[in-house]
Structure formats: C-alpha cells, structure tokens
Coordinates of C-alpha atoms and ligand atoms in Angstrom, one line a residue:
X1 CA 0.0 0.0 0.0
X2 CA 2.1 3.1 -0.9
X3 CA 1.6 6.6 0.8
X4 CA -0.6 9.0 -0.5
X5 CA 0.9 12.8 -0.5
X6 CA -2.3 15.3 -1.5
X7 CA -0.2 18.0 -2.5
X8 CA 0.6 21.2 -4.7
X9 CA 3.4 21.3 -6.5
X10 CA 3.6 24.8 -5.8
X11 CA 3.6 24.7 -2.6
X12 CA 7.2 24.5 -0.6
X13 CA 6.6 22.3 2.0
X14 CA 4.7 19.9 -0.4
X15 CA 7.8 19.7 -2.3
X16 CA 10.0 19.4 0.7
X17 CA 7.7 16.4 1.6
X18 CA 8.3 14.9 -2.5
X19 CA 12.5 16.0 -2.0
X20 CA 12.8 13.4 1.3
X21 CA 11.0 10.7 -0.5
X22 CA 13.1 10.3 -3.5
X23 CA 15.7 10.6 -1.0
X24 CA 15.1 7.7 0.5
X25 CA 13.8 6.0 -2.2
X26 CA 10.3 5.6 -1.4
X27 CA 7.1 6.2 -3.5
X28 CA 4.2 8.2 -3.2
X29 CA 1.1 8.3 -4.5
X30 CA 0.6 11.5 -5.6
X31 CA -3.2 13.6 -4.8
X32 CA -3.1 17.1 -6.5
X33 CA -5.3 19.7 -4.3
X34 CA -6.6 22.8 -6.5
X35 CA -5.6 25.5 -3.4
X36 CA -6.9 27.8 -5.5
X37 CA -10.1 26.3 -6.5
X38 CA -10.9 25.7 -2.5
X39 CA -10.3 21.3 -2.6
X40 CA -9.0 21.8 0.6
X41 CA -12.0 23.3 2.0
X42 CA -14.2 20.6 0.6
X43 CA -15.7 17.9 3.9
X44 CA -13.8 15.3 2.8
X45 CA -10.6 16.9 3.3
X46 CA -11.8 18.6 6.3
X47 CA -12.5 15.0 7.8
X48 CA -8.8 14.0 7.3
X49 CA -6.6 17.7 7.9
X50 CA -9.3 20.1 9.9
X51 CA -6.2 22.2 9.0
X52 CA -6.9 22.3 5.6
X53 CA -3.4 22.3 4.6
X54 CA -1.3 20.5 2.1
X55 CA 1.1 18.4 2.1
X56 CA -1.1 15.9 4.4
X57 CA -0.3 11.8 3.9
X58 CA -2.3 8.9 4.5
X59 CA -0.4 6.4 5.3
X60 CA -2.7 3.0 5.1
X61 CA -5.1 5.4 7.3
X62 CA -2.6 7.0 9.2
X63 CA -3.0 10.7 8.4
X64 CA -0.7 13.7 9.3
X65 CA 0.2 16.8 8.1
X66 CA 3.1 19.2 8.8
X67 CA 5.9 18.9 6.2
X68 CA 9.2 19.0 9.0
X69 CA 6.8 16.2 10.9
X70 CA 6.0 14.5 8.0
X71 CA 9.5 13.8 6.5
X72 CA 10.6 12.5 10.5
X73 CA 8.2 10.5 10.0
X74 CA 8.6 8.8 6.3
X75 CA 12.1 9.3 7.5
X76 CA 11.6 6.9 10.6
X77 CA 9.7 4.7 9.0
X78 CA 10.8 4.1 5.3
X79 CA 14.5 4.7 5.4
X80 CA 16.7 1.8 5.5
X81 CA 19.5 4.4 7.0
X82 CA 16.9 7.1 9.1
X83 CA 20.3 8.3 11.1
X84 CA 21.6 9.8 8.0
X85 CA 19.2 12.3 7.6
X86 CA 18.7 12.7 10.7
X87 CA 20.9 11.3 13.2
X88 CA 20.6 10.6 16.8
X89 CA 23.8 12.2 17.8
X90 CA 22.3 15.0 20.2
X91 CA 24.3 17.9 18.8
X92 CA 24.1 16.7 15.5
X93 CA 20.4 16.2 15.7
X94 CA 19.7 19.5 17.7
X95 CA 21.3 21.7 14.9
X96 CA 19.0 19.8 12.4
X97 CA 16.0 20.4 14.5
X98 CA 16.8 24.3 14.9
X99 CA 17.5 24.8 11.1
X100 CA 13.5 23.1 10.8
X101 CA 12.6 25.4 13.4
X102 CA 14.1 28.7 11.8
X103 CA 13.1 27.5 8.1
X104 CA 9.0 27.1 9.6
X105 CA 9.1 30.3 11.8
X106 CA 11.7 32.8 10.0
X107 CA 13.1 32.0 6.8
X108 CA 9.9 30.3 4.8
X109 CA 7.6 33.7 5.9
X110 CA 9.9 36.1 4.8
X111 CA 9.9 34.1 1.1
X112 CA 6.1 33.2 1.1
X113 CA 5.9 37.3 2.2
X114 CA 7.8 38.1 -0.4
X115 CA 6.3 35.3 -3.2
X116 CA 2.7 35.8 -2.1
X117 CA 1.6 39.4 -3.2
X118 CA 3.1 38.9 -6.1
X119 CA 1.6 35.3 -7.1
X120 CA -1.6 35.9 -6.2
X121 CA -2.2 39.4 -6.1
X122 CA 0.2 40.5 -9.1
X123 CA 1.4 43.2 -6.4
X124 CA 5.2 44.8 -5.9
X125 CA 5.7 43.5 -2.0
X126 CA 6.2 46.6 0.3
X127 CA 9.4 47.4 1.5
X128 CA 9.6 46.0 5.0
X129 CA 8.8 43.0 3.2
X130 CA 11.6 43.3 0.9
X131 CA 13.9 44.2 4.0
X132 CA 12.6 40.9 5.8
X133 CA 13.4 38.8 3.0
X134 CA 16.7 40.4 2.1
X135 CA 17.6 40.1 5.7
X136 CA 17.3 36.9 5.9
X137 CA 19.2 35.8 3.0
X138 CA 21.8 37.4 4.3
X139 CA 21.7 35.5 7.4
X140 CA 21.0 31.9 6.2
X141 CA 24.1 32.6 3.5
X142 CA 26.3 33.6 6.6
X143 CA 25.1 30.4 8.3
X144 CA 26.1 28.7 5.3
X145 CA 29.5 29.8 5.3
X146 CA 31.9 26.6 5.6
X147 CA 29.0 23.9 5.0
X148 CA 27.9 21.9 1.9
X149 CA 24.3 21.5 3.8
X150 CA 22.7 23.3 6.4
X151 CA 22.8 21.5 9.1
X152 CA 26.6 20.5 8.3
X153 CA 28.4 18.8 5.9
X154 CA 26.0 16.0 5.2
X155 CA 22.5 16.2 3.8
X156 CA 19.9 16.0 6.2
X157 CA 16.0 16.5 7.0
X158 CA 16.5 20.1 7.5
X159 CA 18.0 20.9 3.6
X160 CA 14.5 19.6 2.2
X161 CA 12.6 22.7 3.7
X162 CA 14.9 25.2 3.6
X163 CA 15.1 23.9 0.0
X164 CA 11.9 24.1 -0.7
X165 CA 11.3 27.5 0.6
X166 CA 14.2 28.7 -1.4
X167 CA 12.4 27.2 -4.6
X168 CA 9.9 29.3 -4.1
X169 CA 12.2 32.0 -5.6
X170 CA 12.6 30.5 -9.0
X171 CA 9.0 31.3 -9.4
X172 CA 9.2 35.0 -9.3
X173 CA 12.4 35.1 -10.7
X174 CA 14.0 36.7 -7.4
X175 CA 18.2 37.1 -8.1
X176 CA 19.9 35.1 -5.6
X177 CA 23.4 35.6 -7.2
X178 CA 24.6 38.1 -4.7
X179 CA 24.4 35.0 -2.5
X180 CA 27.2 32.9 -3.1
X181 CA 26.7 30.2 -0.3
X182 CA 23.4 29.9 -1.1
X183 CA 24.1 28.9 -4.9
X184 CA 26.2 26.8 -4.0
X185 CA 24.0 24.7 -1.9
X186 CA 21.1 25.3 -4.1
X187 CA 23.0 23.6 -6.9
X188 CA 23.9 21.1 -4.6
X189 CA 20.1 20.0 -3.8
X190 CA 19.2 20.4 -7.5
X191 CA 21.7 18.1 -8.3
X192 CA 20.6 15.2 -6.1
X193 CA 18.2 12.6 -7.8
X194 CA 14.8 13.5 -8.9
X195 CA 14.8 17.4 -7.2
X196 CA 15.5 19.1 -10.6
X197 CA 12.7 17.6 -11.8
X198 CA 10.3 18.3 -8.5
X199 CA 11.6 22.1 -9.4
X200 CA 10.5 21.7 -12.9
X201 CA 7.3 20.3 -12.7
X202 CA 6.8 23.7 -9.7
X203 CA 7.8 26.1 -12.6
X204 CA 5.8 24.5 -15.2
X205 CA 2.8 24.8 -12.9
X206 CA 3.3 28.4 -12.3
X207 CA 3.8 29.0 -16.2
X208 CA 0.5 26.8 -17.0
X209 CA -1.5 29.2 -14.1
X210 CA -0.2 32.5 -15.9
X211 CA -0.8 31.7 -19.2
X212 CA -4.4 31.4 -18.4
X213 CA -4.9 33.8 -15.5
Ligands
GSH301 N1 3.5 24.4 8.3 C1 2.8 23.7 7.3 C2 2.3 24.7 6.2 C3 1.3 24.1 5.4 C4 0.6 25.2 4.5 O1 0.5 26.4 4.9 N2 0.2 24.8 3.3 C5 -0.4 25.7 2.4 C6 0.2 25.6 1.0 S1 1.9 26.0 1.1 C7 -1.9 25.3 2.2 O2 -2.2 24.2 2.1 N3 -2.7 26.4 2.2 C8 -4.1 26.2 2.0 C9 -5.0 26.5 3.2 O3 -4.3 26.7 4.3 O4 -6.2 26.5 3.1 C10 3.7 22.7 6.7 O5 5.0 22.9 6.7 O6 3.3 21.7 6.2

C-alpha cells in the first residue's frame, strides 16, 4: 500500500515532503489539491486535515500533516539508513532540528511574504517586506559559510525545507546571485536525484497558471 501525499506542487513544504521521499527512495502516490479552487475546503478533506493544509499523507489510514513532521516520520519509517538524515547524535540532531525550526518560523515567511503578493495578487511586496526577505538571506548565507548543507556537511531532513522554501524563488524570478553560499547549496540540492525535476514540474505549474490567468 504506498503513501498518499495530497499536495501542490507549488507549494514548498509539499515539495520538501516529494524531496525526502526520492531521498530515501520511497514512492508516493501522488493527490493534487486545487488550493486555489478551495479542494482543501471541501468535507472530505476537512475529515482528514481540519487544517486544511497540504502536504497531508495517509499512510494506510494513518494521516498527518506538517511537512518537518511528515518527512521525521517517512524518515523513521521508510528509510533503510533514518540516522543519516537525521541522526541521533544529540548535537548533531539538535542543529537539524533548529534549522526546521528557523526554516518554519523565520526563513519560509519572509519568502512566502515576499512570493505571495506577487503570485496571487500580481502586487510589488512593500518594502519591509523586501527588507525581511533580504535580511534573511543574508543571514541563512552567513550560516552557510563553511558547510555543503545546512545542518553540516551532510545532507539531512532540514535541507529539504529550507530547499523548498528557497524554490519558491525560482517562481518569481527573485536574483539570488549576490548569495554565493546559497548557490552553491542550491545547486547542490538540485543536483541530487529527482529534485531538478520536482523544481521543474513547480515552474511548469506556475507557467500553465499564468498563461491562463
Ligand atoms: N507548516 C505547514 C504549512 C502548510 C501550508 O501552509 N500549506 C499551504 C500551501 S503552502 C496550504 O495548504 N494552504 C491552504 C490552506 O491553508 O487553506 C507545513 O509545513 O506543512
């Protein structure tokens, strides 16, 4: 019985959640949700995610959402090495668990404040919003100074969400250049299996929506 992922490409944590399955090799059945057409809000979905949030797996009936608790879990369960992406060593563990905490609570809003007005609203974000997003790309390339991943040298749980967030720029064609670190990592994640094509699929999405929007 495979997992289901209901998902939206464009969405970062959904792809975050895709990134740390072909990671570990393991298939999902994929469920678009229309965001914009409201599928989320439909009962059905309700019953399963009262949050009415993608990505959201059912796992032979065993249903969750929340993309950083999501990949733990596929992680847990489906890896046949879990410690590499995320390993028990306290420290090691503790620096991946406070790169998922800064990518939910800092660095992923200042990109979806940034991406948002401008995806769905056509609208130039204001300035502090600009600042917020600037800022923090300065920050997480400062933290990346020295490190082919995040968390470290080695790949791990945490570089699927901050990739994913980081994604997100693609779509509205945000330059990243002055950000050398960052590159470097990005081009890092794209080249591991199946993630350039996870970013594709996200960019052909956005293209099909604007042609016929
Ligand atoms: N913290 C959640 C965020 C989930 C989330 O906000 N998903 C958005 C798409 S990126 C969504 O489903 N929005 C539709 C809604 O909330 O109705 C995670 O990491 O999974």
């Amino acid at each position: 019985m495979p997992v289901t992922l209901y998902h939206n490409i464009v969405s970062a944590p959904c792809r975050a959640v895709m990134m740390c399955a072909k990671t570990i090799g393991l298939d999902l059945e994929e469920k678009p949700v229309d965001l914009l057409a409201g599928e989320q809000m439909k009962p059905e979905f309700l019953a399963m995610n009262p949050c009415h949030c993608v990505p959201t797996i059912d796992d032979d009936g065993f249903i969750m959402w929340e993309s950083r608790a999501i990949n733990i879990y596929l992680n847990d369960k489906y890896s046949s090495t879990p410690e590499k992406l995320y390993p028990k060593d306290p420290k090691k563990r503790a620096r991946i668990n406070m790169m998922l905490q800064y990518d939910l609570t800092t660095y992923t809003p200042a990109i979806v404040g940034y991406v948002a007005p401008i995806l769905f609203a056509k609208k130039e974000p204001d300035d502090e919003t600009k600042k917020k997003l600037a800022d923090q790309l300065e920050i997480f390339n400062n933290m990346l100074e020295g490190k082919n991943f995040v968390a470290g040298n080695e790949l791990s749980l945490a570089d699927f969400s901050l990739g994913g967030a980081t994604g997100m720029m693609a779509i509205v064609g945000y330059d990243v250049s002055g950000y050398k670190n960052i590159v470097a990592w990005r081009d890092r994640m794209v080249a591991l299996p199946g993630v350039k094509d996870i970013q594709e699929r996200m960019m052909e999405a956005v293209a099909a929506r604007n042609e016929s929007s």
